[in-house]
Amino acid sequence: MGKAKEILRGAEIFIRALKEEGVKHVFGYPGGAVLHIYDELYKQEELNHILVRHEQGATHAADGYARATGKPGVVLVTSGPGATNCVTGIATAYMDSIPLVVFTGQVPTHLIGNDAFQEVDAIGITRPCVKHNFLVKDVRDLAKTIKRAFYVATSGRPGPVVVDIPKDITADSCEYEYPETVDMRSYKPVVKGHPGQIRRAVELILSAKKPMIYTGGGVILSGASEELIEFTRILGYPITNTLMGLGAYPATDKQFIGMLGMHGTYEANMAMHQCDVLIAIGARFDDRVTGDLKKFCPYAKIVHIDVDPSSIAKNVPVDIPIVGDVKHVLRDMNVQLKENKTKPDAEALKRWWDQIKEWQSIDCLKYDRKSKIIKPQFVIEKLYELTKGDAYITSDVGQHQRWAAQFYKFDKPRRWINSGGLGTMGFGMPAAMGVKLAFPDAVVACITGEASLVMCIQELSTCKQYGLPIKIINLNNRYMGMVRQWQEFFYAGRYSHSYMDALPDFVMLAESFGHVGMKIEKSNNVESALKEALAMKDKLVLMDFITDQTENVYPMIASGKGHHEMHLPPERELA
């Protein structure tokens, strides 16, 4: 006779299943609908539960953990407001294809639809911003559903998955068996690219006179940085990254010509506009990258590699589509490139690089490094120098995010942690918490602005409870900086509600939570302040840098313009 299976309650099955998935950290907040699960958490020590101060903080922390590690972030919250408070974080992860598994409590099954206390339709509310979601109606389906949730979240194009668990399911019992594999008839992600399409792409790529490699976050998500580096070095072609793709290719390498898009470099955007063959790898042609679609890459034939077939030709028609995991496709391409007797046109490539170097000579990121007023770019450059480019950098959204992308040179993947697609203020600090939990010995810095920082400021309490000594670099210009910049450029300087009035004393605020606060008002104190903060390895330090209120992010492509129609700094504008 076979060994009898264990009879476990749903809450016990939940804990056991997470252990089976190798989960180490769960970010959450308790409430009535999940108290059976929290009771089981109390009885064990392997799962490390992080008690956040707001459910949005839980999703952002799990998101930061996932981006930095490549493993799924896990969230546990209660029903009703617990679930709805997660929606912003779920949508953030969805837009950037980040694997999260979010467990929401639900009222008992017999009360669903009765407007019971703290009941919301979590499945209906989250459906537009998840990769998939599940409502568990029988305890016998719980283990199988959790296995499926992790599989869906992490395979193909990753994304968040919500599992809604009614309270009675966590109290019911059944035999426990955790599936070893998953077979979902309607979900079969393609991994290998079509050999014929790869061959056609290689032939087109080798025929290019003005080639451009354009890569996005998909390279990082698939762990394909090594393959991308080999691909780029074999060809000798220029390469650019999107905001989400920074670090996929070393920013200090001579073939990297900077980020592209709305606030990309002059040389990257001009090369995109002039190229004759565009190789798009793990990128989705979003509007902040393309500018006006009618003016996008007008001379180029386009190769597009993506694991998600719905992303190909969604915004831009392409000539050679390849559906498959970027890592696998690039491996196959590299083999073909090495074996192919045809090589890139050396003379044409030299002329192309000469043109790019001419664009680079414009020095589109130049700013006043001798200013007595603190320039935000200067702070980031000094942070880069002092950390030798080896820190994990999180950011919120706005001018500070773009300056971080421009001036902190990311040579490794998964070091740049930011909300790209949704642009979520409040993301930076909780995301830094998740990264620090994953890599406790690493330097983790959150580059933020005063408007973003206050949105999830309560997580300073979580940092104190769990001893998370992140460094917060607050580039404080007393404005919602990017809103102010747009109002200056496009609304005749009518700064409607973009000035941040009644700001807290950030030094006192940090100290009230038990951390270290520093206020820096002069540029000649920037380096010493950063050194002092970085030396306090066991302390969270909030550095409040009082920066130039008038500084704008350049270059900038205005809405409705093409890559070749950039705003440069006034002193750099071309005739």
mmCIF file of N, CA and C in Angstrom, residues 415-535:
data_model
loop_
_atom_site.group_PDB
_atom_site.id
_atom_site.type_symbol
_atom_site.label_atom_id
_atom_site.label_comp_id
_atom_site.label_asym_id
_atom_site.label_seq_id
_atom_site.Cartn_x
_atom_site.Cartn_y
_atom_site.Cartn_z
ATOM 1 N N ARG A 415 20.308 46.036 -11.981
ATOM 2 C CA ARG A 415 20.790 47.026 -11.022
ATOM 3 C C ARG A 415 19.946 48.301 -11.057
ATOM 4 N N TRP A 416 19.170 48.479 -12.123
ATOM 5 C CA TRP A 416 18.345 49.673 -12.318
ATOM 6 C C TRP A 416 16.898 49.268 -12.124
ATOM 7 N N ILE A 417 16.289 49.746 -11.039
ATOM 8 C CA ILE A 417 14.969 49.294 -10.609
ATOM 9 C C ILE A 417 14.036 50.499 -10.626
ATOM 10 N N ASN A 418 13.169 50.584 -11.657
ATOM 11 C CA ASN A 418 12.282 51.748 -11.732
ATOM 12 C C ASN A 418 10.975 51.377 -12.409
ATOM 13 N N SER A 419 9.966 52.183 -12.173
ATOM 14 C CA SER A 419 8.659 51.975 -12.794
ATOM 15 C C SER A 419 8.652 52.678 -14.139
ATOM 16 N N GLY A 420 8.787 51.910 -15.211
ATOM 17 C CA GLY A 420 8.885 52.496 -16.537
ATOM 18 C C GLY A 420 7.543 52.713 -17.199
ATOM 19 N N GLY A 421 6.759 51.642 -17.334
ATOM 20 C CA GLY A 421 5.522 51.713 -18.105
ATOM 21 C C GLY A 421 4.420 52.503 -17.430
ATOM 22 N N LEU A 422 4.200 52.275 -16.140
ATOM 23 C CA LEU A 422 3.107 52.954 -15.449
ATOM 24 C C LEU A 422 3.556 54.306 -14.890
ATOM 25 N N GLY A 423 4.847 54.439 -14.577
ATOM 26 C CA GLY A 423 5.331 55.713 -14.033
ATOM 27 C C GLY A 423 4.744 55.993 -12.665
ATOM 28 N N THR A 424 5.024 55.108 -11.703
ATOM 29 C CA THR A 424 4.360 55.148 -10.406
ATOM 30 C C THR A 424 5.163 55.915 -9.370
ATOM 31 N N MET A 425 4.653 57.070 -8.957
ATOM 32 C CA MET A 425 5.253 57.782 -7.833
ATOM 33 C C MET A 425 5.026 56.963 -6.567
ATOM 34 N N GLY A 426 6.022 56.952 -5.685
ATOM 35 C CA GLY A 426 5.942 56.147 -4.469
ATOM 36 C C GLY A 426 6.582 54.781 -4.600
ATOM 37 N N PHE A 427 7.056 54.443 -5.802
ATOM 38 C CA PHE A 427 7.638 53.119 -6.053
ATOM 39 C C PHE A 427 9.026 52.961 -5.428
ATOM 40 N N GLY A 428 9.826 54.004 -5.452
ATOM 41 C CA GLY A 428 11.262 53.880 -5.205
ATOM 42 C C GLY A 428 11.667 53.321 -3.863
ATOM 43 N N MET A 429 11.127 53.902 -2.763
ATOM 44 C CA MET A 429 11.588 53.467 -1.454
ATOM 45 C C MET A 429 11.160 52.037 -1.123
ATOM 46 N N PRO A 430 9.880 51.652 -1.283
ATOM 47 C CA PRO A 430 9.544 50.247 -1.008
ATOM 48 C C PRO A 430 10.263 49.272 -1.933
ATOM 49 N N ALA A 431 10.501 49.661 -3.191
ATOM 50 C CA ALA A 431 11.268 48.795 -4.085
ATOM 51 C C ALA A 431 12.673 48.586 -3.549
ATOM 52 N N ALA A 432 13.277 49.651 -3.001
ATOM 53 C CA ALA A 432 14.610 49.538 -2.406
ATOM 54 C C ALA A 432 14.605 48.590 -1.210
ATOM 55 N N MET A 433 13.508 48.566 -0.456
ATOM 56 C CA MET A 433 13.391 47.619 0.658
ATOM 57 C C MET A 433 13.473 46.192 0.151
ATOM 58 N N GLY A 434 12.745 45.907 -0.920
ATOM 59 C CA GLY A 434 12.758 44.557 -1.481
ATOM 60 C C GLY A 434 14.131 44.160 -1.972
ATOM 61 N N VAL A 435 14.832 45.100 -2.623
ATOM 62 C CA VAL A 435 16.188 44.812 -3.114
ATOM 63 C C VAL A 435 17.129 44.556 -1.952
ATOM 64 N N LYS A 436 17.024 45.361 -0.906
ATOM 65 C CA LYS A 436 17.935 45.223 0.243
ATOM 66 C C LYS A 436 17.714 43.896 0.968
ATOM 67 N N LEU A 437 16.471 43.446 1.035
ATOM 68 C CA LEU A 437 16.205 42.140 1.640
ATOM 69 C C LEU A 437 16.829 41.021 0.810
ATOM 70 N N ALA A 438 16.811 41.187 -0.503
ATOM 71 C CA ALA A 438 17.402 40.174 -1.384
ATOM 72 C C ALA A 438 18.919 40.190 -1.324
ATOM 73 N N PHE A 439 19.501 41.387 -1.212
ATOM 74 C CA PHE A 439 20.963 41.545 -1.223
ATOM 75 C C PHE A 439 21.397 42.421 -0.050
ATOM 76 N N PRO A 440 21.396 41.856 1.155
ATOM 77 C CA PRO A 440 21.654 42.665 2.353
ATOM 78 C C PRO A 440 23.038 43.303 2.400
ATOM 79 N N ASP A 441 24.012 42.747 1.687
ATOM 80 C CA ASP A 441 25.369 43.305 1.729
ATOM 81 C C ASP A 441 25.637 44.326 0.628
ATOM 82 N N ALA A 442 24.697 44.528 -0.265
ATOM 83 C CA ALA A 442 24.890 45.452 -1.387
ATOM 84 C C ALA A 442 24.512 46.873 -0.992
ATOM 85 N N VAL A 443 25.073 47.841 -1.722
ATOM 86 C CA VAL A 443 24.633 49.229 -1.586
ATOM 87 C C VAL A 443 23.343 49.390 -2.384
ATOM 88 N N VAL A 444 22.296 49.822 -1.700
ATOM 89 C CA VAL A 444 21.001 50.044 -2.352
ATOM 90 C C VAL A 444 20.611 51.495 -2.116
ATOM 91 N N ALA A 445 20.469 52.240 -3.204
ATOM 92 C CA ALA A 445 20.141 53.662 -3.106
ATOM 93 C C ALA A 445 18.858 53.952 -3.861
ATOM 94 N N CYS A 446 17.994 54.750 -3.248
ATOM 95 C CA CYS A 446 16.762 55.202 -3.892
ATOM 96 C C CYS A 446 16.939 56.659 -4.280
ATOM 97 N N ILE A 447 16.937 56.924 -5.584
ATOM 98 C CA ILE A 447 16.998 58.295 -6.087
ATOM 99 C C ILE A 447 15.560 58.762 -6.301
ATOM 100 N N THR A 448 15.172 59.817 -5.597
ATOM 101 C CA THR A 448 13.769 60.196 -5.590
ATOM 102 C C THR A 448 13.624 61.711 -5.604
ATOM 103 N N GLY A 449 12.394 62.161 -5.597
ATOM 104 C CA GLY A 449 12.060 63.569 -5.476
ATOM 105 C C GLY A 449 11.072 63.738 -4.344
ATOM 106 N N GLU A 450 10.984 64.947 -3.834
ATOM 107 C CA GLU A 450 10.168 65.177 -2.632
ATOM 108 C C GLU A 450 8.699 64.844 -2.854
ATOM 109 N N ALA A 451 8.190 65.003 -4.084
ATOM 110 C CA ALA A 451 6.786 64.693 -4.345
ATOM 111 C C ALA A 451 6.543 63.189 -4.309
ATOM 112 N N SER A 452 7.475 62.417 -4.871
ATOM 113 C CA SER A 452 7.335 60.960 -4.889
ATOM 114 C C SER A 452 7.566 60.358 -3.509
ATOM 115 N N LEU A 453 8.570 60.889 -2.809
ATOM 116 C CA LEU A 453 8.983 60.267 -1.547
ATOM 117 C C LEU A 453 7.861 60.224 -0.530
ATOM 118 N N VAL A 454 7.070 61.296 -0.451
ATOM 119 C CA VAL A 454 6.039 61.342 0.591
ATOM 120 C C VAL A 454 4.888 60.382 0.310
ATOM 121 N N MET A 455 4.806 59.846 -0.903
ATOM 122 C CA MET A 455 3.666 58.984 -1.243
ATOM 123 C C MET A 455 3.677 57.645 -0.501
ATOM 124 N N CYS A 456 4.856 57.109 -0.222
ATOM 125 C CA CYS A 456 4.940 55.867 0.563
ATOM 126 C C CYS A 456 5.899 56.057 1.737
ATOM 127 N N ILE A 457 5.881 57.255 2.327
ATOM 128 C CA ILE A 457 6.835 57.602 3.377
ATOM 129 C C ILE A 457 6.692 56.714 4.606
ATOM 130 N N GLN A 458 5.486 56.129 4.794
ATOM 131 C CA GLN A 458 5.264 55.280 5.971
ATOM 132 C C GLN A 458 6.161 54.043 5.978
ATOM 133 N N GLU A 459 6.723 53.686 4.823
ATOM 134 C CA GLU A 459 7.578 52.500 4.792
ATOM 135 C C GLU A 459 8.925 52.740 5.479
ATOM 136 N N LEU A 460 9.210 53.981 5.882
ATOM 137 C CA LEU A 460 10.373 54.210 6.738
ATOM 138 C C LEU A 460 10.254 53.404 8.026
ATOM 139 N N SER A 461 9.020 53.168 8.462
ATOM 140 C CA SER A 461 8.785 52.346 9.647
ATOM 141 C C SER A 461 9.166 50.887 9.392
ATOM 142 N N THR A 462 8.809 50.375 8.214
ATOM 143 C CA THR A 462 9.192 49.006 7.845
ATOM 144 C C THR A 462 10.709 48.869 7.808
ATOM 145 N N CYS A 463 11.378 49.869 7.236
ATOM 146 C CA CYS A 463 12.843 49.844 7.167
ATOM 147 C C CYS A 463 13.451 49.782 8.565
ATOM 148 N N LYS A 464 12.849 50.495 9.507
ATOM 149 C CA LYS A 464 13.357 50.467 10.887
ATOM 150 C C LYS A 464 13.144 49.101 11.518
ATOM 151 N N GLN A 465 11.952 48.537 11.338
ATOM 152 C CA GLN A 465 11.643 47.250 11.973
ATOM 153 C C GLN A 465 12.569 46.136 11.499
ATOM 154 N N TYR A 466 12.898 46.149 10.207
ATOM 155 C CA TYR A 466 13.674 45.043 9.648
ATOM 156 C C TYR A 466 15.137 45.397 9.396
ATOM 157 N N GLY A 467 15.550 46.581 9.855
ATOM 158 C CA GLY A 467 16.951 46.956 9.745
ATOM 159 C C GLY A 467 17.433 47.001 8.310
ATOM 160 N N LEU A 468 16.784 47.847 7.484
ATOM 161 C CA LEU A 468 17.114 47.931 6.059
ATOM 162 C C LEU A 468 17.820 49.261 5.792
ATOM 163 N N PRO A 469 19.150 49.277 5.802
ATOM 164 C CA PRO A 469 19.907 50.533 5.709
ATOM 165 C C PRO A 469 20.075 51.048 4.281
ATOM 166 N N ILE A 470 18.966 51.312 3.624
ATOM 167 C CA ILE A 470 19.033 51.872 2.281
ATOM 168 C C ILE A 470 19.454 53.343 2.370
ATOM 169 N N LYS A 471 19.931 53.882 1.265
ATOM 170 C CA LYS A 471 20.292 55.295 1.202
ATOM 171 C C LYS A 471 19.280 56.003 0.292
ATOM 172 N N ILE A 472 18.658 57.042 0.805
ATOM 173 C CA ILE A 472 17.644 57.775 0.055
ATOM 174 C C ILE A 472 18.232 59.107 -0.384
ATOM 175 N N ILE A 473 18.308 59.311 -1.688
ATOM 176 C CA ILE A 473 18.831 60.553 -2.255
ATOM 177 C C ILE A 473 17.646 61.353 -2.766
ATOM 178 N N ASN A 474 17.225 62.332 -1.992
ATOM 179 C CA ASN A 474 16.056 63.139 -2.337
ATOM 180 C C ASN A 474 16.522 64.393 -3.072
ATOM 181 N N LEU A 475 16.274 64.448 -4.382
ATOM 182 C CA LEU A 475 16.640 65.609 -5.194
ATOM 183 C C LEU A 475 15.492 66.608 -5.100
ATOM 184 N N ASN A 476 15.580 67.465 -4.119
ATOM 185 C CA ASN A 476 14.460 68.306 -3.688
ATOM 186 C C ASN A 476 14.500 69.661 -4.397
ATOM 187 N N ASN A 477 13.624 69.835 -5.371
ATOM 188 C CA ASN A 477 13.537 71.133 -6.053
ATOM 189 C C ASN A 477 12.216 71.845 -5.765
ATOM 190 N N ARG A 478 11.473 71.327 -4.769
ATOM 191 C CA ARG A 478 10.225 71.931 -4.312
ATOM 192 C C ARG A 478 9.161 72.005 -5.405
ATOM 193 N N TYR A 479 9.298 71.150 -6.386
ATOM 194 C CA TYR A 479 8.315 71.061 -7.470
ATOM 195 C C TYR A 479 8.053 69.591 -7.800
ATOM 196 N N MET A 480 6.898 69.313 -8.390
ATOM 197 C CA MET A 480 6.751 68.094 -9.163
ATOM 198 C C MET A 480 7.498 68.380 -10.466
ATOM 199 N N GLY A 481 8.780 67.989 -10.495
ATOM 200 C CA GLY A 481 9.713 68.530 -11.467
ATOM 201 C C GLY A 481 9.333 68.326 -12.920
ATOM 202 N N MET A 482 8.911 67.120 -13.265
ATOM 203 C CA MET A 482 8.590 66.875 -14.670
ATOM 204 C C MET A 482 7.302 67.583 -15.073
ATOM 205 N N VAL A 483 6.358 67.678 -14.143
ATOM 206 C CA VAL A 483 5.136 68.442 -14.420
ATOM 207 C C VAL A 483 5.502 69.901 -14.652
ATOM 208 N N ARG A 484 6.372 70.462 -13.788
ATOM 209 C CA ARG A 484 6.806 71.849 -13.961
ATOM 210 C C ARG A 484 7.501 72.040 -15.305
ATOM 211 N N GLN A 485 8.345 71.075 -15.705
ATOM 212 C CA GLN A 485 9.063 71.198 -16.974
ATOM 213 C C GLN A 485 8.077 71.246 -18.151
ATOM 214 N N TRP A 486 7.095 70.394 -18.132
ATOM 215 C CA TRP A 486 6.089 70.407 -19.203
ATOM 216 C C TRP A 486 5.303 71.720 -19.188
ATOM 217 N N GLN A 487 4.999 72.203 -17.990
ATOM 218 C CA GLN A 487 4.259 73.466 -17.904
ATOM 219 C C GLN A 487 5.097 74.635 -18.422
ATOM 220 N N GLU A 488 6.407 74.564 -18.202
ATOM 221 C CA GLU A 488 7.292 75.597 -18.737
ATOM 222 C C GLU A 488 7.351 75.547 -20.258
ATOM 223 N N PHE A 489 7.485 74.330 -20.787
ATOM 224 C CA PHE A 489 7.661 74.170 -22.238
ATOM 225 C C PHE A 489 6.369 74.365 -23.025
ATOM 226 N N PHE A 490 5.267 73.828 -22.515
ATOM 227 C CA PHE A 490 4.052 73.700 -23.328
ATOM 228 C C PHE A 490 2.834 74.446 -22.788
ATOM 229 N N TYR A 491 2.957 75.050 -21.590
ATOM 230 C CA TYR A 491 1.817 75.764 -21.009
ATOM 231 C C TYR A 491 2.204 77.175 -20.569
ATOM 232 N N ALA A 492 3.187 77.754 -21.288
ATOM 233 C CA ALA A 492 3.581 79.160 -21.106
ATOM 234 C C ALA A 492 3.917 79.491 -19.658
ATOM 235 N N GLY A 493 4.513 78.515 -18.965
ATOM 236 C CA GLY A 493 4.956 78.777 -17.598
ATOM 237 C C GLY A 493 3.836 78.905 -16.584
ATOM 238 N N ARG A 494 2.664 78.384 -16.891
ATOM 239 C CA ARG A 494 1.568 78.393 -15.913
ATOM 240 C C ARG A 494 1.729 77.161 -15.015
ATOM 241 N N TYR A 495 2.350 77.357 -13.866
ATOM 242 C CA TYR A 495 2.714 76.241 -12.984
ATOM 243 C C TYR A 495 1.534 75.883 -12.077
ATOM 244 N N SER A 496 0.554 75.273 -12.699
ATOM 245 C CA SER A 496 -0.685 74.951 -11.992
ATOM 246 C C SER A 496 -0.486 73.760 -11.059
ATOM 247 N N HIS A 497 -0.433 74.045 -9.779
ATOM 248 C CA HIS A 497 -0.395 73.013 -8.728
ATOM 249 C C HIS A 497 0.813 72.083 -8.820
ATOM 250 N N SER A 498 1.894 72.558 -9.386
ATOM 251 C CA SER A 498 3.099 71.717 -9.446
ATOM 252 C C SER A 498 4.126 72.100 -8.399
ATOM 253 N N TYR A 499 3.901 73.222 -7.710
ATOM 254 C CA TYR A 499 4.826 73.613 -6.647
ATOM 255 C C TYR A 499 4.468 72.862 -5.374
ATOM 256 N N MET A 500 5.479 72.291 -4.738
ATOM 257 C CA MET A 500 5.241 71.514 -3.519
ATOM 258 C C MET A 500 5.336 72.431 -2.307
ATOM 259 N N ASP A 501 4.185 72.809 -1.790
ATOM 260 C CA ASP A 501 4.141 73.667 -0.609
ATOM 261 C C ASP A 501 4.015 72.802 0.640
ATOM 262 N N ALA A 502 4.328 73.380 1.796
ATOM 263 C CA ALA A 502 4.162 72.697 3.085
ATOM 264 C C ALA A 502 4.887 71.359 3.132
ATOM 265 N N LEU A 503 6.117 71.336 2.619
ATOM 266 C CA LEU A 503 6.912 70.107 2.689
ATOM 267 C C LEU A 503 7.394 69.866 4.117
ATOM 268 N N PRO A 504 7.564 68.605 4.497
ATOM 269 C CA PRO A 504 8.103 68.330 5.837
ATOM 270 C C PRO A 504 9.588 68.658 5.902
ATOM 271 N N ASP A 505 10.089 68.772 7.122
ATOM 272 C CA ASP A 505 11.530 68.814 7.341
ATOM 273 C C ASP A 505 12.001 67.363 7.237
ATOM 274 N N PHE A 506 12.629 67.011 6.119
ATOM 275 C CA PHE A 506 12.957 65.607 5.873
ATOM 276 C C PHE A 506 13.974 65.058 6.860
ATOM 277 N N VAL A 507 14.836 65.928 7.389
ATOM 278 C CA VAL A 507 15.811 65.477 8.392
ATOM 279 C C VAL A 507 15.082 65.048 9.655
ATOM 280 N N MET A 508 14.210 65.917 10.140
ATOM 281 C CA MET A 508 13.445 65.588 11.353
ATOM 282 C C MET A 508 12.530 64.394 11.111
ATOM 283 N N LEU A 509 11.971 64.315 9.916
ATOM 284 C CA LEU A 509 11.082 63.199 9.587
ATOM 285 C C LEU A 509 11.837 61.879 9.651
ATOM 286 N N ALA A 510 13.018 61.839 9.038
ATOM 287 C CA ALA A 510 13.821 60.618 9.078
ATOM 288 C C ALA A 510 14.171 60.255 10.518
ATOM 289 N N GLU A 511 14.554 61.247 11.288
ATOM 290 C CA GLU A 511 14.944 60.990 12.676
ATOM 291 C C GLU A 511 13.765 60.518 13.511
ATOM 292 N N SER A 512 12.555 60.997 13.191
ATOM 293 C CA SER A 512 11.371 60.575 13.945
ATOM 294 C C SER A 512 11.075 59.094 13.750
ATOM 295 N N PHE A 513 11.521 58.525 12.618
ATOM 296 C CA PHE A 513 11.365 57.095 12.365
ATOM 297 C C PHE A 513 12.567 56.293 12.870
ATOM 298 N N GLY A 514 13.542 56.982 13.461
ATOM 299 C CA GLY A 514 14.709 56.286 13.997
ATOM 300 C C GLY A 514 15.860 56.172 13.031
ATOM 301 N N HIS A 515 15.854 56.966 11.959
ATOM 302 C CA HIS A 515 16.907 56.919 10.948
ATOM 303 C C HIS A 515 17.777 58.175 11.014
ATOM 304 N N VAL A 516 18.705 58.277 10.095
ATOM 305 C CA VAL A 516 19.595 59.433 10.014
ATOM 306 C C VAL A 516 19.112 60.358 8.902
ATOM 307 N N GLY A 517 19.032 61.644 9.195
ATOM 308 C CA GLY A 517 18.662 62.623 8.184
ATOM 309 C C GLY A 517 19.792 63.606 7.946
ATOM 310 N N MET A 518 19.963 64.024 6.694
ATOM 311 C CA MET A 518 20.990 64.998 6.335
ATOM 312 C C MET A 518 20.392 65.991 5.341
ATOM 313 N N LYS A 519 20.712 67.270 5.523
ATOM 314 C CA LYS A 519 20.285 68.291 4.574
ATOM 315 C C LYS A 519 21.517 68.894 3.922
ATOM 316 N N ILE A 520 21.561 68.902 2.605
ATOM 317 C CA ILE A 520 22.726 69.390 1.868
ATOM 318 C C ILE A 520 22.260 70.513 0.950
ATOM 319 N N GLU A 521 22.862 71.708 1.120
ATOM 320 C CA GLU A 521 22.393 72.883 0.385
ATOM 321 C C GLU A 521 23.435 73.480 -0.549
ATOM 322 N N LYS A 522 24.699 73.041 -0.449
ATOM 323 C CA LYS A 522 25.749 73.597 -1.292
ATOM 324 C C LYS A 522 26.438 72.483 -2.082
ATOM 325 N N SER A 523 26.788 72.796 -3.317
ATOM 326 C CA SER A 523 27.363 71.768 -4.178
ATOM 327 C C SER A 523 28.707 71.263 -3.664
ATOM 328 N N ASN A 524 29.461 72.110 -2.956
ATOM 329 C CA ASN A 524 30.762 71.645 -2.465
ATOM 330 C C ASN A 524 30.647 70.711 -1.264
ATOM 331 N N ASN A 525 29.419 70.471 -0.802
ATOM 332 C CA ASN A 525 29.199 69.514 0.292
ATOM 333 C C ASN A 525 28.604 68.187 -0.190
ATOM 334 N N VAL A 526 28.333 68.092 -1.488
ATOM 335 C CA VAL A 526 27.659 66.902 -2.022
ATOM 336 C C VAL A 526 28.495 65.652 -1.820
ATOM 337 N N GLU A 527 29.758 65.689 -2.248
ATOM 338 C CA GLU A 527 30.595 64.491 -2.191
ATOM 339 C C GLU A 527 30.826 64.033 -0.753
ATOM 340 N N SER A 528 31.118 64.961 0.137
ATOM 341 C CA SER A 528 31.389 64.579 1.532
ATOM 342 C C SER A 528 30.144 63.990 2.192
ATOM 343 N N ALA A 529 28.972 64.542 1.862
ATOM 344 C CA ALA A 529 27.725 64.014 2.426
ATOM 345 C C ALA A 529 27.466 62.592 1.946
ATOM 346 N N LEU A 530 27.670 62.361 0.661
ATOM 347 C CA LEU A 530 27.482 61.011 0.128
ATOM 348 C C LEU A 530 28.457 60.028 0.755
ATOM 349 N N LYS A 531 29.712 60.446 0.900
ATOM 350 C CA LYS A 531 30.714 59.571 1.532
ATOM 351 C C LYS A 531 30.300 59.219 2.954
ATOM 352 N N GLU A 532 29.848 60.221 3.693
ATOM 353 C CA GLU A 532 29.438 59.998 5.078
ATOM 354 C C GLU A 532 28.258 59.033 5.144
ATOM 355 N N ALA A 533 27.290 59.236 4.264
ATOM 356 C CA ALA A 533 26.107 58.371 4.268
ATOM 357 C C ALA A 533 26.458 56.938 3.890
ATOM 358 N N LEU A 534 27.288 56.771 2.862
ATOM 359 C CA LEU A 534 27.666 55.422 2.410
ATOM 360 C C LEU A 534 28.503 54.700 3.459
ATOM 361 N N ALA A 535 29.213 55.460 4.284
ATOM 362 C CA ALA A 535 30.031 54.845 5.338
ATOM 363 C C ALA A 535 29.175 54.292 6.473
#
